[in-house]
Amino acid sequence: MALRHPDGGTRRTHGRGDEGGFVRYLVESAKLQPVALERARILAAESKERLATVLTRLGLLSERDLADALSLYLDLPLTEPPDYPHEPILEDKLGARFLREAMLLPLQDDGDGVVVAAVNPFNLQAINAAQFALGRPVNLQIARQADFEAAFVRLYDSGERAEAASDHAKDYADDRIEDDVERLKDIASDAPVIRLVNSLIAQAVELKASDIHLEPMESEFRVRYRLDGALRSVESPPLRLAPAVVSRVKIMAKLNIAERRLPQDGRIATAVRGRDVDLRVATTPTIHGESVVIRILDRSQVELDLSSLGFDGEVAEQLRALARRPHGIVLVTGPTGSGKTTTLYAVLTEINTVDKKILTVEDPVEYHLAGINQVQVKGQIGLSFANTLRSFLRHDPDILMIGEIRDQETGQIAVQAALTGHLILSTLHTNDAPSAVTRLLDMGLQDYLLSSTLNGVAAQRLVRVLCPHCREAYEPLPELAERLGLESLSNGAPLRLWRARGCQACRDTGFSGRTALVEVLTVDDSIRKAIMDKADAAAIRKLALHGGMQSMATFGFRKALAGVTSIDEVLRVTAAD
């Protein structure tokens, strides 16, 4: 099998250039287990699909890992999203239907040859047909399927092609289309729009994004993914496709596509590349159309373990000790998106034993936990936090988890449950652990009840983790080290901090993943007295630090010195100075 590089050179793959050899390479390099391979082969034979397609659909191999392995095996470059053209290339020679079926996409015509991205480089029949139609050599690159599909929809399924797919060749931005619900349903059900939405979701899952933001603007339809806590723009569809894309998402989430004046919330349960994924959909009306946020809940990417979440050493033991108490209230606080619920899930996983009955009431239920009774709040039928908690107490539970204490009524029921011998786990929106006390008092909870039931509070924030492949060590300025007290945390070792650089492994961001910064306040007698005296958060913090609490900033500085994150990330989320 002869393949050409983009530089025009030709090399032979030393007899390894067939799909069978590639599969053997995957097994030999421990990227694929023999048992999994045999299962995939059986399914591929039954479905008449490519073996590689079955591997990714079953989740045995991610699209990114598959493309990386193909690139290494065939010694061909990978096609990155910026490499795809802005306009179709050689459209008169290679038709869209052929390119879709062959999963080929021309990237560049350099005169001597045409650079072509291929999802399946072993499809020699299609590659030879493309070379014959072009009359010039084809220089292959490897394409990830999600990237290929996003680029193909943008280049070949947008504009006139997408309009032609509908019954009426009108612009998608036409107000009359938005006002005609049935017509909008038809457009949202067209194959190009379905492929576009599926591609956006698949690519986000592949990149391990936590959210997809679909935002119609005055002059563009902006699509952004939240990666490691930071929003990044991706290749966006034409603005005229915005109503159809939004309607497609609403149809998938079983929302009312005729209602565009009020916010709506929904849920999509789907499978992406063989992985079961839950999507939370929230829409809101804006002056340029409906804005949509899709929260991605991929259980396969979440480890419900305190150590994996960033809790380590004394902090983890403090939280475990609080959760092992037979009764009382344990809170996890922080802003929206700081991982509070995930932390509670990790705690529940550790204390979930056959001799304990655990009930949860959540809005929404984010992950399903084996052996735990979970209830979804439904306000429209009166199933609120408070009403559910009242019914829970008749089920003889040992442990109750409340998704969030939002009001005085829920807080009072939680206190009463704790007083009657139940362990209560919940979340609260406060900036730090001591502020949780004043927040509950402000809600109207009685100080004497709170002081006798509150066991402790864990406050947390998420920071980005430095990419281990490209992080760079440096010596901090003496003034910074002195101001932050880094000398006292280094245990006598030379001071060394780390900063982000950026490489291909982390998509040039310098970061890969996130971890938690935590402070755990354990309520002792001095803090109980402060609660009775209605002390402010500053006074409670002073008592907690005197009693041995490690502040969130100090916890972060230790992680920065260990090379887990950068000092800038710690300062960004803790506001330490």
Coordinates of C-alpha atoms in Angstrom, one line a residue, residues 82-284:
P82 CA -7.9 24.6 11.9
D83 CA -6.6 22.5 8.9
Y84 CA -10.0 22.2 7.4
P85 CA -10.8 24.8 4.6
H86 CA -13.2 27.6 4.8
E87 CA -14.8 26.8 1.5
P88 CA -15.2 23.5 -0.4
I89 CA -12.2 22.5 -2.5
L90 CA -12.4 20.9 -6.0
E91 CA -16.2 20.7 -5.6
D92 CA -16.6 20.2 -9.3
K93 CA -14.4 17.1 -9.2
L94 CA -15.5 15.4 -6.0
G95 CA -19.2 15.4 -5.1
A96 CA -20.5 15.8 -1.6
R97 CA -22.3 12.5 -1.7
F98 CA -19.1 10.6 -2.6
L99 CA -17.1 12.4 0.0
R100 CA -19.7 11.7 2.7
E101 CA -19.8 7.9 1.9
A102 CA -16.0 7.7 1.5
M103 CA -15.4 9.9 4.6
L104 CA -12.8 11.9 2.6
L105 CA -12.4 15.7 2.6
P106 CA -10.0 17.7 0.4
L107 CA -7.9 20.1 2.5
Q108 CA -5.5 21.7 0.1
D109 CA -4.7 21.7 -3.6
D110 CA -1.0 22.4 -4.0
G111 CA -0.8 21.8 -7.7
D112 CA 1.2 18.6 -7.6
G113 CA -1.2 16.8 -5.4
V114 CA -4.3 17.2 -3.2
V115 CA -4.1 16.9 0.5
V116 CA -7.1 14.8 1.7
A117 CA -8.2 14.0 5.2
A118 CA -9.4 10.4 5.5
V119 CA -11.3 8.8 8.4
N120 CA -10.7 5.4 6.9
P121 CA -7.3 5.4 5.2
F122 CA -7.7 1.7 4.4
N123 CA -10.6 2.4 1.9
L124 CA -8.3 2.1 -1.1
Q125 CA -11.2 1.9 -3.6
A126 CA -12.5 5.3 -2.6
I127 CA -9.0 6.8 -2.4
N128 CA -8.1 5.5 -5.9
A129 CA -11.4 6.8 -7.2
A130 CA -10.7 10.2 -5.8
Q131 CA -7.2 10.2 -7.3
F132 CA -8.6 9.2 -10.7
A133 CA -11.2 11.9 -10.6
L134 CA -8.7 14.5 -9.6
G135 CA -6.0 13.4 -12.0
R136 CA -3.4 14.1 -9.4
P137 CA -1.8 12.2 -6.5
V138 CA -3.7 12.1 -3.2
N139 CA -1.7 12.9 -0.1
L140 CA -3.4 11.4 2.9
Q141 CA -3.9 12.8 6.4
I142 CA -5.7 11.1 9.2
A143 CA -9.1 12.7 10.3
R144 CA -11.0 12.2 13.5
Q145 CA -14.6 11.3 12.7
A146 CA -16.1 14.1 14.8
D147 CA -13.9 16.7 13.3
F148 CA -14.6 15.4 9.8
E149 CA -18.4 15.4 10.4
A150 CA -18.4 19.0 11.8
A151 CA -16.3 20.3 8.8
F152 CA -18.4 18.3 6.3
V153 CA -21.7 19.8 7.6
R154 CA -20.2 23.3 7.5
L155 CA -18.9 22.9 4.0
Y156 CA -21.4 20.8 2.3
D157 CA -24.6 20.6 4.3
S158 CA -25.1 24.3 5.1
G159 CA -26.3 27.2 3.0
E160 CA -28.1 26.2 -0.2
R161 CA -27.7 22.4 0.4
A162 CA -29.5 22.6 3.8
E163 CA -32.2 24.8 2.4
A164 CA -32.7 22.5 -0.5
A165 CA -33.3 19.6 1.9
S166 CA -36.3 21.4 3.3
D167 CA -39.6 21.7 1.5
H168 CA -39.2 25.4 0.9
A169 CA -35.9 26.9 -0.1
K170 CA -36.0 29.8 2.3
D171 CA -33.4 31.3 4.5
Y172 CA -33.3 29.6 8.0
A173 CA -33.3 33.0 9.6
D174 CA -36.6 33.9 7.9
D175 CA -39.0 35.0 10.7
R176 CA -41.9 33.2 9.0
I177 CA -40.1 29.9 9.4
E178 CA -39.6 30.6 13.1
D179 CA -43.3 31.4 13.4
D180 CA -44.4 28.2 11.6
V181 CA -43.9 25.5 14.1
E182 CA -44.7 22.6 11.8
R183 CA -42.3 23.9 9.2
L184 CA -39.6 24.4 11.9
K185 CA -40.1 20.8 13.0
D186 CA -39.6 19.6 9.4
I187 CA -36.4 21.6 9.0
A188 CA -35.0 20.4 12.4
S189 CA -35.7 16.9 11.3
D190 CA -33.7 17.2 8.0
A191 CA -30.6 14.9 7.8
P192 CA -28.1 17.8 7.6
V193 CA -29.3 19.4 10.8
I194 CA -29.5 16.1 12.6
R195 CA -25.9 15.3 11.5
L196 CA -24.7 18.7 12.6
V197 CA -26.2 18.5 16.1
N198 CA -25.0 14.9 16.6
S199 CA -21.6 16.0 15.5
L200 CA -21.5 18.9 17.9
I201 CA -22.4 16.6 20.8
A202 CA -20.0 13.8 19.8
Q203 CA -17.1 16.2 19.4
A204 CA -17.9 17.8 22.9
V205 CA -18.0 14.4 24.5
E206 CA -14.7 13.4 22.7
L207 CA -13.0 16.5 24.0
K208 CA -14.4 15.8 27.5
A209 CA -16.2 19.2 27.6
S210 CA -18.6 19.8 30.5
D211 CA -20.9 22.1 28.6
I212 CA -22.0 23.1 25.0
H213 CA -23.1 26.7 24.6
L214 CA -25.2 27.5 21.5
E215 CA -25.5 31.3 21.2
P216 CA -27.2 33.2 18.4
M217 CA -25.6 36.6 18.0
E218 CA -26.4 39.5 15.7
S219 CA -23.9 38.4 13.0
E220 CA -23.0 34.8 13.9
F221 CA -24.2 31.6 15.5
R222 CA -21.5 31.1 18.2
V223 CA -20.7 27.6 19.5
R224 CA -18.5 27.2 22.5
Y225 CA -17.3 24.2 24.6
R226 CA -16.3 24.5 28.3
L227 CA -13.1 22.6 28.6
D228 CA -11.4 22.4 32.0
G229 CA -13.6 25.2 33.2
A230 CA -12.8 27.6 30.4
L231 CA -15.0 28.4 27.4
R232 CA -13.4 27.9 24.0
S233 CA -14.9 28.7 20.6
V234 CA -15.2 25.9 18.0
E235 CA -16.1 25.9 14.4
S236 CA -19.6 27.4 14.2
P237 CA -22.4 26.7 11.8
P238 CA -23.9 29.5 9.6
L239 CA -26.2 31.9 11.4
R240 CA -29.2 30.9 9.3
L241 CA -29.0 27.4 10.8
A242 CA -29.5 28.7 14.4
P243 CA -33.3 28.2 14.6
A244 CA -33.1 24.7 13.1
V245 CA -30.2 23.6 15.4
V246 CA -32.0 25.0 18.5
S247 CA -35.2 23.4 17.5
R248 CA -33.4 20.0 17.0
V249 CA -32.0 20.2 20.5
K250 CA -35.4 21.1 21.9
I251 CA -37.0 18.2 20.1
M252 CA -34.4 15.8 21.5
A253 CA -35.0 17.2 25.0
K254 CA -38.8 16.9 24.6
L255 CA -39.3 20.6 25.0
N256 CA -42.0 22.8 23.5
I257 CA -40.4 24.2 20.3
A258 CA -43.3 26.6 19.9
E259 CA -42.5 28.3 23.2
R260 CA -39.6 30.8 22.6
R261 CA -40.6 33.5 25.1
L262 CA -39.8 31.6 28.3
P263 CA -36.8 29.6 29.6
Q264 CA -37.1 25.8 29.5
D265 CA -35.2 22.9 31.0
G266 CA -35.0 19.3 29.7
R267 CA -32.9 16.2 29.5
I268 CA -31.5 13.9 26.8
A269 CA -30.4 10.4 27.5
T270 CA -28.2 9.3 24.6
A271 CA -25.3 7.1 23.6
V272 CA -22.2 8.7 22.1
R273 CA -19.6 6.4 20.6
G274 CA -20.8 3.5 22.7
R275 CA -21.0 5.5 26.0
D276 CA -24.2 6.3 27.8
V277 CA -24.3 10.1 28.3
D278 CA -26.9 12.3 30.0
L279 CA -27.4 15.8 28.6
R280 CA -29.1 18.6 30.6
V281 CA -30.6 21.2 28.3
A282 CA -31.5 24.8 29.4
T283 CA -32.8 27.4 27.0
T284 CA -33.3 31.1 27.5

